[in-house]
PDB file of C-alpha atoms in Angstrom:
ATOM      1  CA  MET A   1     -21.782 -72.938  54.953  1.00 51.00           C
ATOM      2  CA  PRO A   2     -22.551 -77.124  55.954  1.00 58.00           C
ATOM      3  CA  ILE A   3     -22.177 -76.434  59.694  1.00 58.00           C
ATOM      4  CA  ILE A   4     -24.689 -73.904  58.736  1.00 62.00           C
ATOM      5  CA  SER A   5     -27.643 -75.789  57.162  1.00 56.00           C
ATOM      6  CA  SER A   6     -27.348 -78.664  59.265  1.00 61.00           C
ATOM      7  CA  THR A   7     -28.289 -76.413  62.274  1.00 62.00           C
ATOM      8  CA  LEU A   8     -31.288 -75.550  60.374  1.00 60.00           C
ATOM      9  CA  ASN A   9     -33.355 -78.472  61.170  1.00 59.00           C
ATOM     10  CA  VAL A  10     -35.797 -78.710  57.868  1.00 55.00           C
ATOM     11  CA  GLY A  11     -37.273 -81.761  56.332  1.00 56.00           C
ATOM     12  CA  HIS A  12     -40.260 -84.077  56.079  1.00 51.00           C
ATOM     13  CA  GLU A  13     -41.656 -86.442  58.979  1.00 57.00           C
ATOM     14  CA  SER A  14     -39.987 -89.145  56.565  1.00 57.00           C
ATOM     15  CA  GLY A  15     -36.531 -88.086  57.080  1.00 62.00           C
ATOM     16  CA  VAL A  16     -36.289 -87.329  53.300  1.00 62.00           C
ATOM     17  CA  LYS A  17     -35.038 -83.849  52.370  1.00 65.00           C
ATOM     18  CA  THR A  18     -36.724 -82.304  49.350  1.00 68.00           C
ATOM     19  CA  ALA A  19     -35.326 -80.315  46.511  1.00 70.00           C
ATOM     20  CA  GLU A  20     -36.889 -77.171  48.534  1.00 76.00           C
ATOM     21  CA  ASP A  21     -35.582 -78.255  51.602  1.00 70.00           C
ATOM     22  CA  ALA A  22     -32.158 -77.821  50.050  1.00 72.00           C
ATOM     23  CA  GLN A  23     -33.213 -74.982  48.657  1.00 79.00           C
ATOM     24  CA  TYR A  24     -33.996 -73.133  52.355  1.00 79.00           C
ATOM     25  CA  GLU A  25     -30.851 -75.065  53.401  1.00 77.00           C
ATOM     26  CA  PHE A  26     -28.678 -73.030  50.525  1.00 80.00           C
ATOM     27  CA  LYS A  27     -30.856 -69.744  50.440  1.00 83.00           C
ATOM     28  CA  MET A  28     -30.429 -69.432  54.719  1.00 82.00           C
ATOM     29  CA  SER A  29     -26.575 -70.725  54.703  1.00 82.00           C
ATOM     30  CA  MET A  30     -26.137 -67.691  52.172  1.00 85.00           C
ATOM     31  CA  LEU A  31     -27.902 -65.345  54.158  1.00 86.00           C
ATOM     32  CA  ALA A  32     -25.635 -65.770  57.395  1.00 85.00           C
ATOM     33  CA  MET A  33     -23.040 -65.407  54.654  1.00 89.00           C
ATOM     34  CA  VAL A  34     -24.034 -62.006  53.932  1.00 92.00           C
ATOM     35  CA  ALA A  35     -22.651 -60.530  57.895  1.00 92.00           C
ATOM     36  CA  LEU A  36     -19.579 -62.215  56.321  1.00 93.00           C
ATOM     37  CA  GLY A  37     -18.603 -59.945  53.538  1.00 94.00           C
ATOM     38  CA  VAL A  38     -20.122 -57.105  55.905  1.00 95.00           C
ATOM     39  CA  GLY A  39     -16.815 -58.293  58.981  1.00 95.00           C
ATOM     40  CA  GLU A  40     -14.502 -58.651  56.021  1.00 95.00           C
ATOM     41  CA  ILE A  41     -15.258 -55.001  55.053  1.00 96.00           C
ATOM     42  CA  VAL A  42     -15.187 -53.837  58.884  1.00 95.00           C
ATOM     43  CA  GLY A  43     -11.973 -56.053  59.693  1.00 94.00           C
ATOM     44  CA  SER A  44      -9.794 -54.491  57.012  1.00 94.00           C
ATOM     45  CA  ILE A  45     -11.013 -50.575  56.898  1.00 95.00           C
ATOM     46  CA  THR A  46     -10.226 -51.468  61.003  1.00 94.00           C
ATOM     47  CA  MET A  47      -7.733 -52.667  61.377  1.00 93.00           C
ATOM     48  CA  GLY A  48      -5.226 -50.632  58.771  1.00 91.00           C
ATOM     49  CA  LEU A  49      -6.696 -47.860  61.094  1.00 94.00           C
ATOM     50  CA  ILE A  50      -4.886 -49.354  64.043  1.00 94.00           C
ATOM     51  CA  VAL A  51      -2.133 -50.386  61.574  1.00 91.00           C
ATOM     52  CA  ASP A  52      -1.582 -46.846  61.128  1.00 91.00           C
ATOM     53  CA  HIS A  53      -1.787 -45.337  64.307  1.00 94.00           C
ATOM     54  CA  LEU A  54      -0.231 -48.611  66.499  1.00 92.00           C
ATOM     55  CA  GLY A  55       2.228 -49.837  64.305  1.00 87.00           C
ATOM     56  CA  ALA A  56       2.424 -53.474  63.044  1.00 84.00           C
ATOM     57  CA  LYS A  57       3.718 -54.724  65.839  1.00 87.00           C
ATOM     58  CA  LYS A  58       1.416 -53.649  68.840  1.00 91.00           C
ATOM     59  CA  SER A  59      -1.817 -54.626  65.419  1.00 92.00           C
ATOM     60  CA  SER A  60      -0.497 -58.124  66.360  1.00 92.00           C
ATOM     61  CA  LEU A  61      -2.634 -58.135  69.681  1.00 94.00           C
ATOM     62  CA  PHE A  62      -5.712 -56.733  67.832  1.00 93.00           C
ATOM     63  CA  ASN A  63      -5.643 -59.888  65.565  1.00 93.00           C
ATOM     64  CA  MET A  64      -4.737 -62.272  68.062  1.00 94.00           C
ATOM     65  CA  MET A  65      -7.692 -60.645  70.434  1.00 94.00           C
ATOM     66  CA  PHE A  66     -10.208 -61.135  67.014  1.00 94.00           C
ATOM     67  CA  ILE A  67      -9.331 -64.595  65.748  1.00 94.00           C
ATOM     68  CA  GLY A  68     -10.087 -65.855  69.855  1.00 95.00           C
ATOM     69  CA  LEU A  69     -13.696 -63.896  69.721  1.00 95.00           C
ATOM     70  CA  ALA A  70     -13.935 -65.495  66.393  1.00 94.00           C
ATOM     71  CA  THR A  71     -12.786 -68.960  67.584  1.00 94.00           C
ATOM     72  CA  VAL A  72     -15.093 -69.050  71.172  1.00 95.00           C
ATOM     73  CA  VAL A  73     -17.963 -67.933  69.066  1.00 93.00           C
ATOM     74  CA  VAL A  74     -17.780 -70.618  66.505  1.00 92.00           C
ATOM     75  CA  VAL A  75     -17.100 -73.333  69.232  1.00 93.00           C
ATOM     76  CA  ILE A  76     -20.122 -72.014  71.495  1.00 93.00           C
ATOM     77  CA  TYR A  77     -22.074 -71.613  67.668  1.00 89.00           C
ATOM     78  CA  ILE A  78     -21.499 -75.643  67.222  1.00 88.00           C
ATOM     79  CA  GLU A  79     -22.494 -76.324  70.609  1.00 90.00           C
ATOM     80  CA  GLU A  80     -25.781 -74.691  69.827  1.00 86.00           C
ATOM     81  CA  ASP A  81     -26.777 -76.993  67.219  1.00 81.00           C
ATOM     82  CA  THR A  82     -29.180 -74.312  66.104  1.00 82.00           C
ATOM     83  CA  TYR A  83     -29.999 -70.995  63.545  1.00 82.00           C
ATOM     84  CA  SER A  84     -29.832 -68.767  64.992  1.00 84.00           C
ATOM     85  CA  TRP A  85     -28.051 -65.194  65.378  1.00 88.00           C
ATOM     86  CA  LEU A  86     -25.529 -66.746  65.856  1.00 89.00           C
ATOM     87  CA  ALA A  87     -24.974 -67.810  62.619  1.00 88.00           C
ATOM     88  CA  PHE A  88     -24.590 -63.511  61.417  1.00 91.00           C
ATOM     89  CA  VAL A  89     -22.397 -63.141  64.284  1.00 93.00           C
ATOM     90  CA  MET A  90     -20.525 -66.009  63.824  1.00 92.00           C
ATOM     91  CA  THR A  91     -20.003 -65.720  60.718  1.00 92.00           C
ATOM     92  CA  PHE A  92     -19.425 -61.177  60.794  1.00 95.00           C
ATOM     93  CA  LEU A  93     -16.528 -62.524  63.449  1.00 95.00           C
ATOM     94  CA  TRP A  94     -15.361 -64.986  60.299  1.00 94.00           C
ATOM     95  CA  GLY A  95     -15.392 -62.219  58.101  1.00 95.00           C
ATOM     96  CA  VAL A  96     -13.081 -59.428  60.583  1.00 95.00           C
ATOM     97  CA  GLN A  97     -10.866 -61.655  61.459  1.00 94.00           C
ATOM     98  CA  ASP A  98     -10.250 -62.953  58.180  1.00 93.00           C
ATOM     99  CA  SER A  99      -9.688 -59.561  56.404  1.00 94.00           C
ATOM    100  CA  ALA A 100      -7.227 -58.131  59.642  1.00 94.00           C
ATOM    101  CA  ILE A 101      -4.900 -60.807  59.232  1.00 92.00           C
ATOM    102  CA  SER A 102      -4.669 -59.781  55.694  1.00 90.00           C
ATOM    103  CA  ILE A 103      -4.703 -56.449  55.972  1.00 91.00           C
ATOM    104  CA  HIS A 104      -2.208 -56.413  58.601  1.00 90.00           C
ATOM    105  CA  LEU A 105      -0.038 -59.172  56.256  1.00 88.00           C
ATOM    106  CA  ASP A 106      -0.079 -56.940  53.770  1.00 86.00           C
ATOM    107  CA  ALA A 107       1.128 -53.931  55.516  1.00 86.00           C
ATOM    108  CA  ILE A 108       3.751 -56.103  56.678  1.00 85.00           C
ATOM    109  CA  LEU A 109       4.923 -56.913  53.991  1.00 84.00           C
ATOM    110  CA  GLY A 110       4.523 -53.210  52.175  1.00 83.00           C
ATOM    111  CA  PHE A 111       6.471 -51.570  54.294  1.00 80.00           C
ATOM    112  CA  GLU A 112       9.151 -53.864  56.263  1.00 80.00           C
ATOM    113  CA  PHE A 113      10.759 -54.627  52.836  1.00 82.00           C
ATOM    114  CA  ALA A 114      12.475 -52.659  50.709  1.00 83.00           C
ATOM    115  CA  SER A 115      10.915 -53.970  47.326  1.00 84.00           C
ATOM    116  CA  ASN A 116       7.559 -54.673  46.896  1.00 81.00           C
ATOM    117  CA  LYS A 117       7.811 -57.806  43.992  1.00 87.00           C
ATOM    118  CA  THR A 118       9.429 -60.034  46.411  1.00 87.00           C
ATOM    119  CA  PRO A 119       7.215 -60.588  49.535  1.00 88.00           C
ATOM    120  CA  PHE A 120       4.099 -60.216  47.495  1.00 88.00           C
ATOM    121  CA  ALA A 121       5.410 -62.803  45.286  1.00 90.00           C
ATOM    122  CA  CYS A 122       6.721 -64.778  48.197  1.00 88.00           C
ATOM    123  CA  ASP A 123       3.101 -64.528  49.948  1.00 88.00           C
ATOM    124  CA  VAL A 124       1.341 -65.656  46.521  1.00 90.00           C
ATOM    125  CA  LEU A 125       3.348 -68.742  46.028  1.00 93.00           C
ATOM    126  CA  ILE A 126       3.495 -70.552  49.520  1.00 93.00           C
ATOM    127  CA  GLU A 127      -0.676 -69.832  50.393  1.00 91.00           C
ATOM    128  CA  ALA A 128      -0.559 -71.242  46.373  1.00 95.00           C
ATOM    129  CA  LEU A 129       1.218 -74.220  47.711  1.00 96.00           C
ATOM    130  CA  ILE A 130      -0.407 -74.478  51.005  1.00 95.00           C
ATOM    131  CA  ALA A 131      -3.808 -74.516  49.252  1.00 95.00           C
ATOM    132  CA  CYS A 132      -2.482 -76.988  47.236  1.00 95.00           C
ATOM    133  CA  SER A 133      -1.671 -79.225  49.859  1.00 95.00           C
ATOM    134  CA  PHE A 134      -5.074 -78.406  51.875  1.00 94.00           C
ATOM    135  CA  GLU A 135      -6.694 -79.819  48.572  1.00 94.00           C
ATOM    136  CA  ILE A 136      -4.170 -82.798  47.853  1.00 95.00           C
ATOM    137  CA  GLY A 137      -4.621 -84.651  51.416  1.00 93.00           C
ATOM    138  CA  SER A 138      -8.592 -83.697  51.650  1.00 91.00           C
ATOM    139  CA  SER A 139      -9.032 -85.367  48.184  1.00 91.00           C
ATOM    140  CA  PHE A 140      -7.448 -88.665  50.196  1.00 91.00           C
ATOM    141  CA  VAL A 141     -10.362 -87.937  53.318  1.00 87.00           C
ATOM    142  CA  LYS A 142     -13.263 -90.752  52.597  1.00 82.00           C
ATOM    143  CA  SER A 143     -16.209 -88.936  54.047  1.00 72.00           C
TER     144      SER A 143
END
């Protein structure tokens, strides 16, 4: 959200942002985030179909393509530094790659292991530990 709101360039001539400006930035950021939700839905359905037709190993190539495409669009958006239709494309592709990775991982964990409890429990534990580590690490960053 900060990257999207920083490209809106709102504010008065004095350089001071009002509460109304902040509300407008928030509104436009949330509007762009709708595309993220749509991307999540499209990505999960698409990746589910890809895994069903090609299998888990070949589906990894599609995941890499989704990640590469999303990364390229994010870099272009950062370089452009203006709020435009690219904000919607960026958040849509980010949603696609996020859900594609999640669905692919769930398919691998569900099909490759005899037990359903152990792999999913390990996945949730590792995600929680990594998230906790990043939160602790970010608390030491001065901004």
